[in-house]
mmCIF file of C-alpha atoms in Angstrom:
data_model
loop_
_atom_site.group_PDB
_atom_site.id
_atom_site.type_symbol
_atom_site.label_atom_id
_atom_site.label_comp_id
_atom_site.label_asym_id
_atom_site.label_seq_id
_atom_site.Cartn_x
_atom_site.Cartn_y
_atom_site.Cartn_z
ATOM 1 C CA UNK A 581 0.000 0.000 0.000
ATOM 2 C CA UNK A 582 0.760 3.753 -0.649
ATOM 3 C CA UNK A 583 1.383 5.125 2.932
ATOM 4 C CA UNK A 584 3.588 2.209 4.068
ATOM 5 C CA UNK A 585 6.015 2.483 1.287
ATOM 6 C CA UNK A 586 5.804 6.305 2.631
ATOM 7 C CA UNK A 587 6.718 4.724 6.245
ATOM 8 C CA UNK A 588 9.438 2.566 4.945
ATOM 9 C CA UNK A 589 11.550 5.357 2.968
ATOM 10 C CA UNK A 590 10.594 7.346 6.571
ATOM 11 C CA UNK A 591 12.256 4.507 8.660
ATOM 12 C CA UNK A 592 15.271 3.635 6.469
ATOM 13 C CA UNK A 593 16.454 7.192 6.091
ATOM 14 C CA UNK A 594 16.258 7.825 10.018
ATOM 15 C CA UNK A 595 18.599 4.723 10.092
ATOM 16 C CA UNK A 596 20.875 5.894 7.206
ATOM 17 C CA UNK A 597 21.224 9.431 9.273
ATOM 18 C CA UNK A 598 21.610 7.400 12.486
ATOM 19 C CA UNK A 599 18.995 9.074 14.507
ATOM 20 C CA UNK A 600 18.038 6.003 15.437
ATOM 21 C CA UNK A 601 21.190 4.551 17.038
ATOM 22 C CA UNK A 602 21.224 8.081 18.731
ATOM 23 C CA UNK A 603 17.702 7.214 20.222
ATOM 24 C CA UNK A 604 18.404 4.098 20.648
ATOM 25 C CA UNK A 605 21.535 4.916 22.664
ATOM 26 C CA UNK A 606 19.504 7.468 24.792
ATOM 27 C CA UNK A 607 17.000 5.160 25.528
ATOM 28 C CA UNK A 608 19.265 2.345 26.401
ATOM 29 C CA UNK A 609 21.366 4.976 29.178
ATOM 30 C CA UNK A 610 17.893 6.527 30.508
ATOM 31 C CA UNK A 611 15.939 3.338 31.060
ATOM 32 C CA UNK A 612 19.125 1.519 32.480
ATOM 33 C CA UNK A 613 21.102 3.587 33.885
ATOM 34 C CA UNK A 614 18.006 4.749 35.890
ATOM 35 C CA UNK A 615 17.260 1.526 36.926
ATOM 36 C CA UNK A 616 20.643 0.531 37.640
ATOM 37 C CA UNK A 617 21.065 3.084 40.001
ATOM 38 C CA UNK A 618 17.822 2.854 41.366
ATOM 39 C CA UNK A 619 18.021 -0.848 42.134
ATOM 40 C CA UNK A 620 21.848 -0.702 43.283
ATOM 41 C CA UNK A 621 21.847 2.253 45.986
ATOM 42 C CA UNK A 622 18.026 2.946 46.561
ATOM 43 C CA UNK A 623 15.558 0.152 46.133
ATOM 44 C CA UNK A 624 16.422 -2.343 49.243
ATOM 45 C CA UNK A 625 15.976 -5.930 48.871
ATOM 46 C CA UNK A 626 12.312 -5.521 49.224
ATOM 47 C CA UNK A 627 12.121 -3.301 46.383
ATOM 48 C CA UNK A 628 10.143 -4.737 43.396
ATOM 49 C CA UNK A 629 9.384 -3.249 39.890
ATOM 50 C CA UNK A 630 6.681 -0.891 41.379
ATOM 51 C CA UNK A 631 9.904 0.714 43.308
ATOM 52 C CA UNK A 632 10.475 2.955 40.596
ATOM 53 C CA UNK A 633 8.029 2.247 37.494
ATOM 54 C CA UNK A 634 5.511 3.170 39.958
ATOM 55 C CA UNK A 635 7.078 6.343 41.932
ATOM 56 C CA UNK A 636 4.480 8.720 42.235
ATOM 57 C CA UNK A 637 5.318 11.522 44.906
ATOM 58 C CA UNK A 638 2.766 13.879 45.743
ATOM 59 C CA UNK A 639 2.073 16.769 48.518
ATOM 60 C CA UNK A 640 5.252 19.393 49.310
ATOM 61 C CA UNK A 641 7.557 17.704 45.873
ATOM 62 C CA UNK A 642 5.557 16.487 43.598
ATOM 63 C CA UNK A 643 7.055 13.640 41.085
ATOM 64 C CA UNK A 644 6.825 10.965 39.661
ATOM 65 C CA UNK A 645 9.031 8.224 37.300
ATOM 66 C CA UNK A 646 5.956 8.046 34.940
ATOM 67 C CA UNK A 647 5.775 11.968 34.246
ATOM 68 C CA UNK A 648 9.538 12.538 34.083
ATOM 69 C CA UNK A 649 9.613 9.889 31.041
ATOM 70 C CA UNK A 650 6.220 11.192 29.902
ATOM 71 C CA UNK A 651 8.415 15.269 29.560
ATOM 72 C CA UNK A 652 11.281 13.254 27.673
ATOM 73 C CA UNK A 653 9.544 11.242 25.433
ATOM 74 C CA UNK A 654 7.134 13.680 24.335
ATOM 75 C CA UNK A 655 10.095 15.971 23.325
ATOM 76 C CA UNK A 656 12.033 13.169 21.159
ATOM 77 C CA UNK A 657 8.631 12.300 19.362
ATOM 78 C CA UNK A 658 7.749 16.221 18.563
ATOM 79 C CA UNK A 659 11.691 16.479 17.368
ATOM 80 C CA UNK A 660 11.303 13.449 15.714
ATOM 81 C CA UNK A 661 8.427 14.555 13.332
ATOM 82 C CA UNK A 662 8.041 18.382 13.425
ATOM 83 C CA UNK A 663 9.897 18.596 10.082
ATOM 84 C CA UNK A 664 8.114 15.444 8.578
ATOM 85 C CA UNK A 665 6.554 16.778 5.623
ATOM 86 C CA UNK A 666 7.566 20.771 5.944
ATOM 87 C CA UNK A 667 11.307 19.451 5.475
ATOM 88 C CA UNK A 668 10.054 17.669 1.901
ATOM 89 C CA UNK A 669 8.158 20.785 0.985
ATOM 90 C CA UNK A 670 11.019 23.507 1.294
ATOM 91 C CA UNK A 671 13.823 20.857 -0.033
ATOM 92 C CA UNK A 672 11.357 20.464 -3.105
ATOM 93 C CA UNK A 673 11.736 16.220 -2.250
ATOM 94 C CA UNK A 674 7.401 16.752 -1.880
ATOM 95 C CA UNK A 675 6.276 17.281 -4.973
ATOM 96 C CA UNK A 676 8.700 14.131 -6.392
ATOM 97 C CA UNK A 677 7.226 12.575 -4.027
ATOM 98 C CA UNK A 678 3.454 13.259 -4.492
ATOM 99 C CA UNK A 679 4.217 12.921 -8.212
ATOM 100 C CA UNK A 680 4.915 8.599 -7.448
ATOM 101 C CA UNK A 681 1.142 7.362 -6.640
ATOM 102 C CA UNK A 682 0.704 8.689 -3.627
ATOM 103 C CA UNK A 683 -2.024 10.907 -2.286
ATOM 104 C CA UNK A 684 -1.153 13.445 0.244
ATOM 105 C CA UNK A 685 -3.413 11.698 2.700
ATOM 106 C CA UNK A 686 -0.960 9.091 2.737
ATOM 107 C CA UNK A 687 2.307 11.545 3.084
ATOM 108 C CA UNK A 688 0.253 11.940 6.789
ATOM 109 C CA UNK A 689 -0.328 8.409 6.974
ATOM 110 C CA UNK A 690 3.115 7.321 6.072
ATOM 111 C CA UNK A 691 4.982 9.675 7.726
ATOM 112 C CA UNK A 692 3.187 9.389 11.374
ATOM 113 C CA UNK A 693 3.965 5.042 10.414
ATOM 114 C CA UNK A 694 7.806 5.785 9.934
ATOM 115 C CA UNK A 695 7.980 8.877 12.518
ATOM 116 C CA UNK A 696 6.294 6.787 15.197
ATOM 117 C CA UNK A 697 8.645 3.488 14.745
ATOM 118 C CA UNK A 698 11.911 6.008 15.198
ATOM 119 C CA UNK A 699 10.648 6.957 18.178
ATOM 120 C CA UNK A 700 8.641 3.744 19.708
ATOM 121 C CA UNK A 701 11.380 1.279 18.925
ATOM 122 C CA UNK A 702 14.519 2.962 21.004
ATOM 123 C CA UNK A 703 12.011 3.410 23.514
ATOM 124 C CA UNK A 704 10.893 -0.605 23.302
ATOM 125 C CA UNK A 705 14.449 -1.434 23.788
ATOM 126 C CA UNK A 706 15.224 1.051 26.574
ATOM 127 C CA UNK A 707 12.355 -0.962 28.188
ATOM 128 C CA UNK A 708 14.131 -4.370 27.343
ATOM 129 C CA UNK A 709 16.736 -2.933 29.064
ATOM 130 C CA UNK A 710 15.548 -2.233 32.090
ATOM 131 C CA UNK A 711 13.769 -5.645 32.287
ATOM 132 C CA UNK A 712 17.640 -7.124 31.620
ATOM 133 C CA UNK A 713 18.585 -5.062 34.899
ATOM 134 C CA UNK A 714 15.406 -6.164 37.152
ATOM 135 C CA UNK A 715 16.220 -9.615 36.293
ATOM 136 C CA UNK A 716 20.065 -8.672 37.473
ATOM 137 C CA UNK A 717 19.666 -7.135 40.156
ATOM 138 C CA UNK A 718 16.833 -9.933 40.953
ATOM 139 C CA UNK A 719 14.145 -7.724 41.857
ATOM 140 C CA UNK A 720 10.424 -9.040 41.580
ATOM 141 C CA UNK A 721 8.604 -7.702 38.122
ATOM 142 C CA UNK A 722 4.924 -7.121 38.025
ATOM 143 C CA UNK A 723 3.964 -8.229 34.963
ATOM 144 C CA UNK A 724 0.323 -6.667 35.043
ATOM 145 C CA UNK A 725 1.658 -3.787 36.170
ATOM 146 C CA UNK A 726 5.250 -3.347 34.395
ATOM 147 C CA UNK A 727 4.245 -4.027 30.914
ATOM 148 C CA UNK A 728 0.910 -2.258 30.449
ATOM 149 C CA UNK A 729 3.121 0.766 31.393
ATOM 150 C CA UNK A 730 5.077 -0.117 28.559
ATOM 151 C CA UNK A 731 1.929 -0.203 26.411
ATOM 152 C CA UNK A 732 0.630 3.006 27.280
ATOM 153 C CA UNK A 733 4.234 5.164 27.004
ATOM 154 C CA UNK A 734 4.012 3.847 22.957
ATOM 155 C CA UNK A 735 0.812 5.616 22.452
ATOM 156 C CA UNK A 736 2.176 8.491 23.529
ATOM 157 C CA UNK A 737 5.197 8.126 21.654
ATOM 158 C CA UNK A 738 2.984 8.165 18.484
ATOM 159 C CA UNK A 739 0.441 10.827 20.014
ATOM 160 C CA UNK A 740 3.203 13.207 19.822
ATOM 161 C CA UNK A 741 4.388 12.239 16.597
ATOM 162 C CA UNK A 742 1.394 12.748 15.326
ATOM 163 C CA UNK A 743 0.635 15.989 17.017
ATOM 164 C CA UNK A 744 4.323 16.779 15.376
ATOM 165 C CA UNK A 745 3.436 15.385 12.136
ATOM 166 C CA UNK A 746 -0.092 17.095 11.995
ATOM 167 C CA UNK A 747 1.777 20.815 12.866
ATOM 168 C CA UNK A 748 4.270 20.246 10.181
ATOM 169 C CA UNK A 749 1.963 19.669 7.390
ATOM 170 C CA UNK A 750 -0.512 22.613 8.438
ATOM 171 C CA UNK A 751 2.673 24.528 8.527
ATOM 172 C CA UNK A 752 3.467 27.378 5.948
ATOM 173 C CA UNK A 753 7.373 27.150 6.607
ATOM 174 C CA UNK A 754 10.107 25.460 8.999
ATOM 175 C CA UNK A 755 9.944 28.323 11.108
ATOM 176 C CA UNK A 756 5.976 28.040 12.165
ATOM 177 C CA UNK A 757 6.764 24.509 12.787
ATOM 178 C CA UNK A 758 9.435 25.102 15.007
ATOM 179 C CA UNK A 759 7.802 27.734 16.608
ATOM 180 C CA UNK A 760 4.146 25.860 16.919
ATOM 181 C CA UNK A 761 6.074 22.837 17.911
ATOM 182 C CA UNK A 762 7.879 23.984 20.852
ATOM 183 C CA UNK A 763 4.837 26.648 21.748
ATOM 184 C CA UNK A 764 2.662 22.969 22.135
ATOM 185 C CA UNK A 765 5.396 21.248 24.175
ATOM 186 C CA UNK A 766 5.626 24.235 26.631
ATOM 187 C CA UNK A 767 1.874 24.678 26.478
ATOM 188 C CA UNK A 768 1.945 20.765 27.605
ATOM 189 C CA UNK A 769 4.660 20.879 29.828
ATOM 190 C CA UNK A 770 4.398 24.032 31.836
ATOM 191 C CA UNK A 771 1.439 26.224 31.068
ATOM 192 C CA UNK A 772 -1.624 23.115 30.984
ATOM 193 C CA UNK A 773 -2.215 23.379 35.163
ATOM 194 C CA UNK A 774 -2.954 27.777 34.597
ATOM 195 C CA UNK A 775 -5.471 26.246 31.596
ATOM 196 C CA UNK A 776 -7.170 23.678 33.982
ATOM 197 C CA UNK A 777 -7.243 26.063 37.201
ATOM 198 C CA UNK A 778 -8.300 28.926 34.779
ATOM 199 C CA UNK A 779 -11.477 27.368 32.958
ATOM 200 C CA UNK A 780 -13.522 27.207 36.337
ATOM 201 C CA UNK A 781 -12.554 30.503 37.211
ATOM 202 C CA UNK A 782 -13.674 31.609 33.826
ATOM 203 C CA UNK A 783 -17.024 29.886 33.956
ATOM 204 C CA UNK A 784 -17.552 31.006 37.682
ATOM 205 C CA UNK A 785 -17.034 34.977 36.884
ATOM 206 C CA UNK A 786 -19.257 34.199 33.719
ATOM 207 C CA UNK A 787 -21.661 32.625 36.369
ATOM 208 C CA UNK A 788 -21.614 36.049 38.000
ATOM 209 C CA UNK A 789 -22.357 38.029 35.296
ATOM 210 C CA UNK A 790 -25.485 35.952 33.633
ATOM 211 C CA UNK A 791 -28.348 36.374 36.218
ATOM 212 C CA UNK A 792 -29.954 33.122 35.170
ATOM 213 C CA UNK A 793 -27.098 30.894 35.239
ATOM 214 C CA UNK A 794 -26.631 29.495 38.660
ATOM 215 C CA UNK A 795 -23.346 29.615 40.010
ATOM 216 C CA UNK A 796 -20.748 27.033 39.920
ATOM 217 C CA UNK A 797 -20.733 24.427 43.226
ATOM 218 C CA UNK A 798 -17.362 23.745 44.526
ATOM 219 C CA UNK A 799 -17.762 19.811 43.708
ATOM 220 C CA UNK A 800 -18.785 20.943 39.849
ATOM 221 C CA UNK A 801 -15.330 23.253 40.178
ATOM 222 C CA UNK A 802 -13.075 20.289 41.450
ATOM 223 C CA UNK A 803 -14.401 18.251 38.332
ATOM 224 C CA UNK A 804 -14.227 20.530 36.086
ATOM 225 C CA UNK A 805 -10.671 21.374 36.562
ATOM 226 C CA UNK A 806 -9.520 17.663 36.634
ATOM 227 C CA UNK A 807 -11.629 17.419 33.325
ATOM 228 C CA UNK A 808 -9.321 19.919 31.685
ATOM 229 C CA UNK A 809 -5.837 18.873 33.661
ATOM 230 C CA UNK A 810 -6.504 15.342 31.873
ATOM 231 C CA UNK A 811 -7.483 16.934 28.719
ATOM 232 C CA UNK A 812 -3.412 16.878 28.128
ATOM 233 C CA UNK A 813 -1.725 13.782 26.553
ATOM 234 C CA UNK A 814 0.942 14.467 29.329
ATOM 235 C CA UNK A 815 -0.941 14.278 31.957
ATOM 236 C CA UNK A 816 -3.584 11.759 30.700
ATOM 237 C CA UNK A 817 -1.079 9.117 30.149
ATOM 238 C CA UNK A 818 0.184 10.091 33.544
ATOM 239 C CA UNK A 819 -3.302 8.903 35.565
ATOM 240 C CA UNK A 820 -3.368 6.318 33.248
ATOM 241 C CA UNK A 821 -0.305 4.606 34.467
ATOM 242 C CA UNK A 822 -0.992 5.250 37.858
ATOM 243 C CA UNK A 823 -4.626 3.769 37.692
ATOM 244 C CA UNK A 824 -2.713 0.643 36.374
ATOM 245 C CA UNK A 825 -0.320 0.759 39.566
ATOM 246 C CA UNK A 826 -2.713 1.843 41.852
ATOM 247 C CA UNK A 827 -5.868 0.092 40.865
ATOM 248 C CA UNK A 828 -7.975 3.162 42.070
ATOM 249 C CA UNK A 829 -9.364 5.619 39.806
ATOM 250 C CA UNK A 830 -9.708 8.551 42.139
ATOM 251 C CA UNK A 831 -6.499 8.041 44.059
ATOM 252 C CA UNK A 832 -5.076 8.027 40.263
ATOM 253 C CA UNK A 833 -7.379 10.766 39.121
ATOM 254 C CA UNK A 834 -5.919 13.080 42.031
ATOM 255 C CA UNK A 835 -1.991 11.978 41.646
ATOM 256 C CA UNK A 836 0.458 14.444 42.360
ATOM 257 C CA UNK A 837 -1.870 16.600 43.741
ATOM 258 C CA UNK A 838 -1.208 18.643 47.467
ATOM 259 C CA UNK A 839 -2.711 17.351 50.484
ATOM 260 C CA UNK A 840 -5.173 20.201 50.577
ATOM 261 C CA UNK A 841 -6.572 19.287 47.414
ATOM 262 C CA UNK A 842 -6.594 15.696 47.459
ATOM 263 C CA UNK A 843 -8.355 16.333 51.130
ATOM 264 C CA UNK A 844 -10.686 18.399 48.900
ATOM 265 C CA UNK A 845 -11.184 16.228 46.161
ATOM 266 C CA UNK A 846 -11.176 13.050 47.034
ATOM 267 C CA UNK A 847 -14.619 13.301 49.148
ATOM 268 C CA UNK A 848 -15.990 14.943 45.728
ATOM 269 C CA UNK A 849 -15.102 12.015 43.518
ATOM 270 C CA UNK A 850 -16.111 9.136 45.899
ATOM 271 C CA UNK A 851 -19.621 10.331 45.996
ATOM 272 C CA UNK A 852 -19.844 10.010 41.988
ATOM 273 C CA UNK A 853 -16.943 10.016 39.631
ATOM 274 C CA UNK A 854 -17.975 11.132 36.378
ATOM 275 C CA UNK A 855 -17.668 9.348 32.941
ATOM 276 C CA UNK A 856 -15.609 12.174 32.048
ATOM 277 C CA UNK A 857 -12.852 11.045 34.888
ATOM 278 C CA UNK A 858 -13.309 8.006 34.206
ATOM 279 C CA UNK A 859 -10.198 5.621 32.498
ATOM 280 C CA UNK A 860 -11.986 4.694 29.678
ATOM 281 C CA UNK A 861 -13.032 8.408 28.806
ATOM 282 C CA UNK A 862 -9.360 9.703 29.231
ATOM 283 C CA UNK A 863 -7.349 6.390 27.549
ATOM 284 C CA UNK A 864 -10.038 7.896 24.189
ATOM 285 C CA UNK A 865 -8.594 11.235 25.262
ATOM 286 C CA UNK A 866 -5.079 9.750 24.610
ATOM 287 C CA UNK A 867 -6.629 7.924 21.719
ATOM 288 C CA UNK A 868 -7.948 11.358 20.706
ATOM 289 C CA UNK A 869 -4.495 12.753 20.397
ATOM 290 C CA UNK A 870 -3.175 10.148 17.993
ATOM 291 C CA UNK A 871 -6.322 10.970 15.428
ATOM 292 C CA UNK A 872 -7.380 14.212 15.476
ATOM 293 C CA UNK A 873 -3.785 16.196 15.134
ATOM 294 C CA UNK A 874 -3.406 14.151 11.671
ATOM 295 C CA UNK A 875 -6.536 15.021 10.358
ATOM 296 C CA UNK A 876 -6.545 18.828 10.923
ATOM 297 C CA UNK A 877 -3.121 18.336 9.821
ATOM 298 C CA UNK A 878 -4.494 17.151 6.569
ATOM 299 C CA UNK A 879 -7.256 19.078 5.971
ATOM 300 C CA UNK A 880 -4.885 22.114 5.931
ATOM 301 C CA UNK A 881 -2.484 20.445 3.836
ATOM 302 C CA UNK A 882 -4.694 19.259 1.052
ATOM 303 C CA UNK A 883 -5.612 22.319 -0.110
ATOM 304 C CA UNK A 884 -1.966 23.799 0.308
ATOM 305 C CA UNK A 885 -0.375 25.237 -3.255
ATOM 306 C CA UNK A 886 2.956 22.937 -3.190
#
C-alpha cells in the first residue's frame, strides 16, 4: 500500500542518518542507567518493579518516574516529526514525491507510520533494558503492572508524533513549525495546570455576570478542573499509568496533587466520579491525540499550493 512504502523510505532514512542509534543509545542509558542506580543504591531488597516504574510523589515535591519519562519522550517524538513533511516541501523532495502514486493523505499516513517506529522502537528497547537489569539485580517484576506501562508510554510516543506530524503539514514554513512545535510542548509541559485552574474561574465569573445561570458548586469546580488537567496527553497518560499501579481511579485521578486538594477532592469524587474522569473516557482522550492532530493536519495540507 501507498502510505507504508511512505513509512518505509521514513524509517530507512532515520537509520541511514543514524537518529536512530542516537535514540536508541539514549533510551538504552535513561531506562538503564536509571534503573541501575535505582536498584543498586536505593531500592532495598524488598524493592520490586513498582519501586520505581511506579514512583508517584505527591504533597510538598511532587514527582513521579511516569511523568519525568512522559516530559522526555514527548520531546524526542515532537523532534522526531516536526519537520516530517515541511522538510520535503522547502527541499522540493514533496512534490517528487506526491508525483509517485501517492495521495497526500498518505504523506500523513506514512509519515506518522515511519515517525512513530523512530521513536517507539529505542524506547521498546530502553524498556528491554531495564527488564535485563530487574532480572540482574533480581528484583520481583509485576507483569500486570510493568508491561501495560510499557503499552501506554508507545501511544504516547505516536500521540506526539502525530501531534508533530499534523503541525508540520498545516505549517506554511520550517519556522511556524518550530515555533508551533515547541509553543505545544511548553503549552503541555508548563502552562496546561494555569489552563485547567483557569477554565472554572472563567465559567464562575461568567456565572456572576449571567443572572440566570446558577453559580458554579465547589464539587462541579473540582471536576471541572480535573476534566481539563486530563485533557493533556501528558498528563492523561500520567493517571493512566498510575490507575494501572494503583488500581484506584480517584487516588489516580488526584496523583500528584497537594494534600489540601486531594483532602478536597477526594470526598468529591467518591460520591460520583464522572464518565468524564473516568479511564476509559481519558485512555479515548489519549486515543484522541493520535487521530485528530493528523486530520486537521491534513485538511490544511490538502488544499496547500505545493
Amino acid at each position: 500500500m501507498s502510505w507504508q512504502a511512505v513509512a518505509q523510505k521514513d524509517f530507512e532514512d532515520a537509520v541511514r542518518s543514524r537518529w536512530l542509534w542516537g535514540l536508541s543509545v539514549f533510551f538504552l542509558l535513561f531506562f538503564g542507567g536509571t534503573t541501575t542506580v535505582f536498584y543498586a543504591y536505593v531500592g532495598g531488597p524488598d524493592a520490586t518493579s513498582d519501586s520505581l516504574f511506579g514512583l508517584f510523589a505527591s504533597g510538598f515535591l511532587s514527582f513521579s518516574y511516569t511523568g519525568f519519562l512522559a516530559f522526555a519522550l514527548a520531546f524526542i517524538a515532537l523532534i522526531s516529526s516536526y519537520g516530517a513533511v515541511i522538510d520535503e516541501r522547502e527541499s522540493g523532495t514533496l512534490k517528487l514525491l506526491l508525483s509517485l502514486p501517492h495521495a497526500r493523505r498518505d504523506v500523513i499516513a506514512g509519515k506518522i507510520a515511519g515517525r512513530s517506529a523512530v521513536v517507539v522502537i529505542p524506547a521498546l528497547v530502553g524498556f528491554l533494558i531495564a527488564l535485563v537489569a530487574l532480572l540482574a539485580t533480581g528484583t520481583r517484576i509485576v507483569p500486570g503492572h510493568f508491561f501495560p506501562q510499557i503499552a501506554l508510554t508507545a501511544l504516547l510516543a505516536v500521540a506526539f508524533v502525530s501531534i508533530g506530524v499534523g503541525v508540520s503539514a498545516s505549517a506554511g514554513s520550517g519556522r511556524q513549525a518550530t515555533l508551533g512545535t515547541l509553543g505545544l510542548y511548553f503549552l503541555f509541559a508548563l502552562l496546561w495546570s494555569f489552563v485547567a485552574r483557569g477554565f472554572p474561574q472563567l465559567l464562575t465569573e461568567i456565572a456572576k455576570r449571567v443572572p440566570v445561570v446558577e453559580p458554579l458548586s465547589g464539587a462541579l469546580t473540582v471536576k471541572l478542573r480535573l476534566l481539563v488537567k486530563y485533557l493533556n496527553p501528558l498528563r492523561a497518560y500520567e493517571t493512566l499509568v498510575a490507575e494501572v499501579y494503583f488500581g484506584d481511579p480517584i487516588q489516580a485521578r488526584l496523583v500528584k496533587e497537594g494534600f489540601f486538594t486531594q483532602a478536597q477532592a477526594a470526598p468529591v469524587l467518591q460520591e460520583s466520579l464522572p464518565f468524564y474522569l473516568t479511564g476509559p473516557f481519558i485512555f479515548a482522550v489519549l486515543l484522541a491525540w493520535i487521530a485528530v492532530p493528523p486530520l486537521l493536519g491534513y485538511w490544511s495540507f490538502r488544499d496547500q499550493d505545493l
